[in-house]
Amino acid sequence: MAPPTDSVELFTWSNSYTHLPDRFFARVSPTPVAAPRWIRRNEEFAKQLGLDPDALLTDAALEILSGNHVPENGDPISMAYAAHQFGHFVPQLGDGRAILLGEILDSTGDRFDIQLKGSGRTPFSRRGDGRAALGPVLREYILSEAMAALGIPTTRALAALTTGETVWRETPSHGAIFVRVARSHIRIGTFQYFAARRDAEGVRLLADHVIERHYPECAEAPNRYRALLDTVIRRQAELIAQWMLVGFIHGVMNTDNMAVSGETIDYGPCAFMDGYNPQMVYSSIDSTGRYAYGNQPNIALWNLTRLAETLLSLLSDEETAAIKEAEAALEMFSPQFEASWLAGMRRKLGLSQEHADDLKLAQDLLDGMAANKADFTLTFRGLCDAAVDADGVQAVRSLFAGPDAFDAWLVRWRNRLAEEGCDTEVRRRSMRSANPLFIPRNHLVQEAIAAAESSGDYRPFETLLTVLSRPYEDQPGFERYTLPPRPEQIVRYTFCGT
Ligand code: AMP
Ligand code: MG
């Protein structure tokens, strides 16, 4: 391999987080790895970021992104944060296996973090090895890119590579590094870290940093911190609504896994559900169902309440007034979530007008789907055709264990559509853009991981990524990827990346 040189300029750093006081992070370099090899580079996304895609193909890029060479002018850090994990407060977590290489600006001036996940121990590693295993790296790659293709705010995958080292989990596994890009890695838990230390100055500096970086419009508001809280709440309400509309279950909505930027972050034991079931849980560690599909809006509000608590001293000098501000902000979550969700449901159902009983129409369909174990994705995709033709109706009916529930609902829905009198082709097109055909079904993700882990075969991983990059289009020849698992293919549990 050619010796690393800085003549290949992959990144032009524009760091801002490192200008915050030292107590916000630990300066730390990645630990070199034995024999890095690319799994995949996301050239398409690199171009969007304004990076030179050719530079990404060089050995020098491999050296930098494996952590074997710290770029000149680099200032790598691990960020400090705390968290409520499953409802229990842990005052210090932090990046235990991740290093923020630095921040870059894209051609429009938008700021992005470049982070290596699995890059070695840091002062926040506790008893962990600071490394990542191949399976979870591929999982995060697939899920985050699928999410982006669906149009849902998310962190992104810039690259993944193997380290040539073994990591030990329950069994030995191939070591890997995930190169993650985010608008920032600031979490609710980052605010909690300072609040827990009664470091009011730290909370204020962090809040000002977030306003400047993500929500500059808040600086103009009469109470900029209330505006910040309002904005984060609104972003989360919209994000969770989008998750719910595609059947996504995050699986571990601890407060360190909720980004204040409003991006989906930390794809661990997450999954898209097959048959609709509001109580669905995939995570092997979520024994009580705290993070079940249907509980996600409640948990988001619980987490946002923890954020509001950290901001109290900024919301007002007077405690009662501060609590009032926080409560007023938090009260907005549910109506915003419901409005976002219902607007999305109207698009999924092809309703262009708003009627008072739309919520009931949507809920009755979902209740029928739950009672009859209808596949979430295929039911909604099928409705695009069922609105107009008999074959389409038959296809959806066949997804219901007892089709009567669907038949009764279909009559009501068609009557409702008839009242709108919209052009049927126009409606079909708009419904198809709201109802994906391809989601990263758990058994497909598992199949791709298993092939890579057992025999270094990355073809299923590559094919899956290609299919998932166009989730709203029919892709002849790839019907297999649209189907729910057969009983013997079902993957019931997902596991943490740790
Ligand atoms: P997560 O479950 O991914 O949200 O991680 C929770 C915390 O555990 C974070 O502070 C991580 O940095 C830390 N962590 C997870 N895996 C490891 C590891 N292999 N080595 C060190 N720290 C880890
Ligand atoms: Mg986390």
CSV table of N, CA, C and O and ligand atoms in Angstrom, one decimal, residues 81 85 93-97 125-126 128-131 169 256-257 266 496 498, ligand 1:
chain,number,residue,atom,x,y,z
A,81,TYR,N,-21.1,12.7,27.0
A,81,TYR,CA,-22.5,12.8,27.2
A,81,TYR,C,-23.0,11.8,28.3
A,81,TYR,O,-22.2,11.0,28.7
A,85,GLN,N,-30.8,5.5,30.3
A,85,GLN,CA,-30.9,4.2,29.5
A,85,GLN,C,-32.0,3.4,30.2
A,85,GLN,O,-31.9,3.1,31.4
A,93,LEU,N,-21.6,8.7,30.0
A,93,LEU,CA,-21.4,7.7,29.0
A,93,LEU,C,-20.3,8.2,28.0
A,93,LEU,O,-19.1,8.0,28.3
A,94,GLY,N,-20.7,9.0,27.0
A,94,GLY,CA,-19.7,9.5,26.1
A,94,GLY,C,-19.4,8.6,25.0
A,94,GLY,O,-19.8,7.4,25.0
A,95,ASP,N,-18.6,9.1,24.0
A,95,ASP,CA,-18.2,8.2,22.9
A,95,ASP,C,-17.2,7.2,23.3
A,95,ASP,O,-16.0,7.5,23.4
A,96,GLY,N,-17.7,6.0,23.6
A,96,GLY,CA,-16.8,4.9,24.1
A,96,GLY,C,-16.1,4.1,23.0
A,96,GLY,O,-15.1,3.4,23.2
A,97,ARG,N,-16.7,4.2,21.8
A,97,ARG,CA,-16.1,3.5,20.6
A,97,ARG,C,-16.2,4.4,19.4
A,97,ARG,O,-16.3,3.8,18.3
A,125,SER,N,-14.6,4.8,27.3
A,125,SER,CA,-14.9,3.4,27.0
A,125,SER,C,-15.3,2.5,28.1
A,125,SER,O,-15.8,1.4,27.9
A,126,ARG,N,-15.2,2.9,29.3
A,126,ARG,CA,-15.5,2.1,30.5
A,126,ARG,C,-14.8,0.7,30.2
A,126,ARG,O,-13.7,0.6,29.9
A,128,GLY,N,-15.5,-1.3,27.8
A,128,GLY,CA,-15.6,-1.7,26.4
A,128,GLY,C,-14.3,-1.7,25.6
A,128,GLY,O,-13.3,-1.1,26.1
A,129,ASP,N,-14.2,-2.4,24.5
A,129,ASP,CA,-13.0,-2.4,23.7
A,129,ASP,C,-12.9,-1.3,22.7
A,129,ASP,O,-11.8,-1.2,22.0
A,130,GLY,N,-13.9,-0.5,22.6
A,130,GLY,CA,-13.8,0.6,21.7
A,130,GLY,C,-14.0,0.2,20.2
A,130,GLY,O,-13.8,1.0,19.3
A,131,ARG,N,-14.2,-1.1,20.0
A,131,ARG,CA,-14.3,-1.6,18.6
A,131,ARG,C,-15.8,-1.9,18.2
A,131,ARG,O,-16.6,-2.0,19.1
A,169,ARG,N,-17.2,-10.7,21.0
A,169,ARG,CA,-18.5,-10.4,21.7
A,169,ARG,C,-18.9,-11.7,22.4
A,169,ARG,O,-18.2,-12.1,23.2
A,256,ASP,N,-29.4,9.2,25.0
A,256,ASP,CA,-28.2,9.4,24.2
A,256,ASP,C,-28.4,9.0,22.7
A,256,ASP,O,-27.6,9.3,21.9
A,257,ASN,N,-29.5,8.4,22.4
A,257,ASN,CA,-29.8,8.0,21.1
A,257,ASN,C,-30.8,8.9,20.4
A,257,ASN,O,-31.5,8.5,19.4
A,266,ASP,N,-28.1,6.2,15.8
A,266,ASP,CA,-27.7,5.0,16.5
A,266,ASP,C,-28.6,3.9,16.2
A,266,ASP,O,-29.5,3.5,17.0
A,496,CYS,N,-28.0,-5.4,20.2
A,496,CYS,CA,-27.3,-4.2,20.3
A,496,CYS,C,-26.0,-4.2,19.5
A,496,CYS,O,-25.4,-5.3,19.3
A,498,THR,N,-23.2,-3.4,20.6
A,498,THR,CA,-22.1,-3.4,21.5
A,498,THR,C,-21.4,-4.7,21.6
A,498,THR,O,-22.0,-5.7,21.3
B,1,AMP,P1,-25.2,2.5,22.5
B,1,AMP,O1,-25.8,1.2,23.1
B,1,AMP,O2,-24.6,2.2,21.2
B,1,AMP,O3,-26.1,3.6,22.5
B,1,AMP,O4,-24.0,2.8,23.4
B,1,AMP,C1,-24.1,3.2,24.8
B,1,AMP,C2,-22.8,3.5,25.4
B,1,AMP,O5,-21.9,2.4,25.4
B,1,AMP,C3,-22.1,4.6,24.6
B,1,AMP,O6,-21.4,5.4,25.6
B,1,AMP,C4,-21.1,3.8,23.8
B,1,AMP,O7,-19.9,4.6,23.5
B,1,AMP,C5,-20.7,2.7,24.8
B,1,AMP,N1,-20.2,1.5,24.0
B,1,AMP,C6,-20.9,0.7,23.3
B,1,AMP,N2,-20.1,-0.3,22.7
B,1,AMP,C7,-18.9,0.0,23.2
B,1,AMP,C8,-17.6,-0.7,23.0
B,1,AMP,N3,-17.5,-1.7,22.2
B,1,AMP,N4,-16.5,-0.1,23.6
B,1,AMP,C9,-16.6,1.0,24.3
B,1,AMP,N5,-17.8,1.6,24.6
B,1,AMP,C10,-18.9,1.1,24.0
